GROMACS .gro file of C-alpha atoms in nm:
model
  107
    1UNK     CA    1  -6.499  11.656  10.404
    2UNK     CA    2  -6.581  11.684  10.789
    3UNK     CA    3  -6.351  11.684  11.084
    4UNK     CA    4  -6.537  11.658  11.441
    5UNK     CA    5  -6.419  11.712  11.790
    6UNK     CA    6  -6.595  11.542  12.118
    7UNK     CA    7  -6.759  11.740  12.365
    8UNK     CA    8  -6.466  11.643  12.593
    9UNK     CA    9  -6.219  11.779  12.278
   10UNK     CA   10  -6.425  12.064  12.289
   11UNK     CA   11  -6.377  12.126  12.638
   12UNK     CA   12  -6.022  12.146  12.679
   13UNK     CA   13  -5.930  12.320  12.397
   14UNK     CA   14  -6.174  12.613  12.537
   15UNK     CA   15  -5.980  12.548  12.847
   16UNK     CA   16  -5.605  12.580  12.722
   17UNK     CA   17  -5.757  12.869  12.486
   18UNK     CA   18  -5.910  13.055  12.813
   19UNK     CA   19  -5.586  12.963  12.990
   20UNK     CA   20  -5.342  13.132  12.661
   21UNK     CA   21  -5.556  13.428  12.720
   22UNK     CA   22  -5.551  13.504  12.376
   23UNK     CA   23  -5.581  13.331  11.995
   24UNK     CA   24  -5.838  13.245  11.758
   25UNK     CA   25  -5.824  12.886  11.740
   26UNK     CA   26  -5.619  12.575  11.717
   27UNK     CA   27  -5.452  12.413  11.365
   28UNK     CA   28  -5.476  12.063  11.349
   29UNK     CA   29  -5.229  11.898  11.081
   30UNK     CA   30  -5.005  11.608  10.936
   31UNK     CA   31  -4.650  11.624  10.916
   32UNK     CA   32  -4.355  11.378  10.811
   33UNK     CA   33  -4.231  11.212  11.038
   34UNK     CA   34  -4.160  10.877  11.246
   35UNK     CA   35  -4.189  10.494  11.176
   36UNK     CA   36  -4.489  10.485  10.974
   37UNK     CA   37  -4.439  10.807  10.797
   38UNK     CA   38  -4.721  11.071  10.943
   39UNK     CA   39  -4.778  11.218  11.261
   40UNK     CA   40  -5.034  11.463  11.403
   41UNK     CA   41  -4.923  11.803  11.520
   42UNK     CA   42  -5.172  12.045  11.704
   43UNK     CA   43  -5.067  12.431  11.763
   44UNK     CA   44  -5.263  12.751  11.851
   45UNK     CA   45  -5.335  12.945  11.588
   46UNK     CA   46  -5.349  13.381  11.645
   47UNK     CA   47  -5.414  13.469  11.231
   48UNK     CA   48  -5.597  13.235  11.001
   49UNK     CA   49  -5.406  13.139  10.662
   50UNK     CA   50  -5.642  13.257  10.381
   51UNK     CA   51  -5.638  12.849  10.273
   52UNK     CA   52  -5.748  12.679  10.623
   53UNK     CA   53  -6.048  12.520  10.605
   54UNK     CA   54  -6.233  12.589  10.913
   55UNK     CA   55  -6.473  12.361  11.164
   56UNK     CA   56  -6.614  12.506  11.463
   57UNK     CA   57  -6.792  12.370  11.700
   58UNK     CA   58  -6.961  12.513  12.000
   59UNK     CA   59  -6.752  12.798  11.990
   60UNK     CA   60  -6.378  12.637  11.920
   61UNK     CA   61  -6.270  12.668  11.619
   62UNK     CA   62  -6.039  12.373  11.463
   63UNK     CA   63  -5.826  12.520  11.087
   64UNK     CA   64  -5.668  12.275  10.905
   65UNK     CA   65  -5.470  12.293  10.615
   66UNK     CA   66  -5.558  12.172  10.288
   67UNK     CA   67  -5.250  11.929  10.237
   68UNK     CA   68  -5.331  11.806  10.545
   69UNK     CA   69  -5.717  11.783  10.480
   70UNK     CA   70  -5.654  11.481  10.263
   71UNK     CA   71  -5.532  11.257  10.550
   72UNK     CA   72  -5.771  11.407  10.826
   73UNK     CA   73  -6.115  11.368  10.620
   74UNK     CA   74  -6.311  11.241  10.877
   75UNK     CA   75  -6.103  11.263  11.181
   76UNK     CA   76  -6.286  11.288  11.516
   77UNK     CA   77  -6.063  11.462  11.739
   78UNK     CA   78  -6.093  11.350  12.119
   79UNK     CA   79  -5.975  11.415  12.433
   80UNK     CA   80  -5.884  11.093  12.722
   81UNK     CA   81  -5.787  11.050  13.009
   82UNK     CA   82  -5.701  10.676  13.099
   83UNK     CA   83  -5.516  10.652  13.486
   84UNK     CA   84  -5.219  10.974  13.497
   85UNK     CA   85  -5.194  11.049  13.143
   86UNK     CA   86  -5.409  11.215  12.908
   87UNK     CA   87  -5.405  11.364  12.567
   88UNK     CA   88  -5.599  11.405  12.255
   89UNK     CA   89  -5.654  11.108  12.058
   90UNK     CA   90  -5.715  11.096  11.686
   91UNK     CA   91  -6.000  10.871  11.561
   92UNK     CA   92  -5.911  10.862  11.160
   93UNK     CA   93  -6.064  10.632  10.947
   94UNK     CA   94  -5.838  10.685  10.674
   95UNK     CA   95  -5.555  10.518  10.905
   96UNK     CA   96  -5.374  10.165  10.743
   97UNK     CA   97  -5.143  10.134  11.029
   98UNK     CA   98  -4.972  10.280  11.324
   99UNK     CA   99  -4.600  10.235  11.439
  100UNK     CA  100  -4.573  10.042  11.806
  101UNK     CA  101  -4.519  10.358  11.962
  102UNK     CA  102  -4.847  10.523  11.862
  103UNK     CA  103  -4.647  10.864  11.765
  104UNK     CA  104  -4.733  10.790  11.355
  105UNK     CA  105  -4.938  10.623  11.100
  106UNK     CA  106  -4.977  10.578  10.741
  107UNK     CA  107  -5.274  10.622  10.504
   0.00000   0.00000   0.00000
């Protein structure tokens, strides 16, 4: 199981880490939620859970849970920025569908 973040993910997550001024990491996940049933939720993470499984990449490090490791095996995480808005975007194969709104999905 892999997860993967661009060099542009990569980036701004050192960024808003530098920015914090302190933490270890950030905690990607999956959560109930919305129209199609999952959604992704990102938070900074200050102590590692004994269970995340943890990817790091040039530095960053990304934990993820292992319930949510099921639905994120995979996953490259990205970072966009199309005209005045910008945000991470989630490139999961595992994905069937996605609700109009692009908040959730469903494997």
């Amino acid at each position: 199981m892999a997860i993967t973040m661009t060099t542009a993910a990569v980036n701004h997550i050192s960024q808003q880490m530098a920015n914090r001024g302190k933490g270890d990491g950030i905690r990607l996940g999956v959560k109930t939620t919305g129209c199609s049933g999952l959604a992704y939720v990102l938070e900074f993470v200050d102590d590692a859970a004994p269970e995340d499984k943890l990817y790091e990449q040039d530095g960053v490090k990304l934990y993820v849970d292992p319930k949510s490791l099921v639905y994120l095996d995979g996953t490259e995480l990205d970072f966009v920025k199309e005209g005045l808005n910008e945000g991470f975007k989630f490139n999961n194969p595992n994905v069937k569908g996605e609700c109009g709104c692009g908040e959730s999905f469903s494997i």
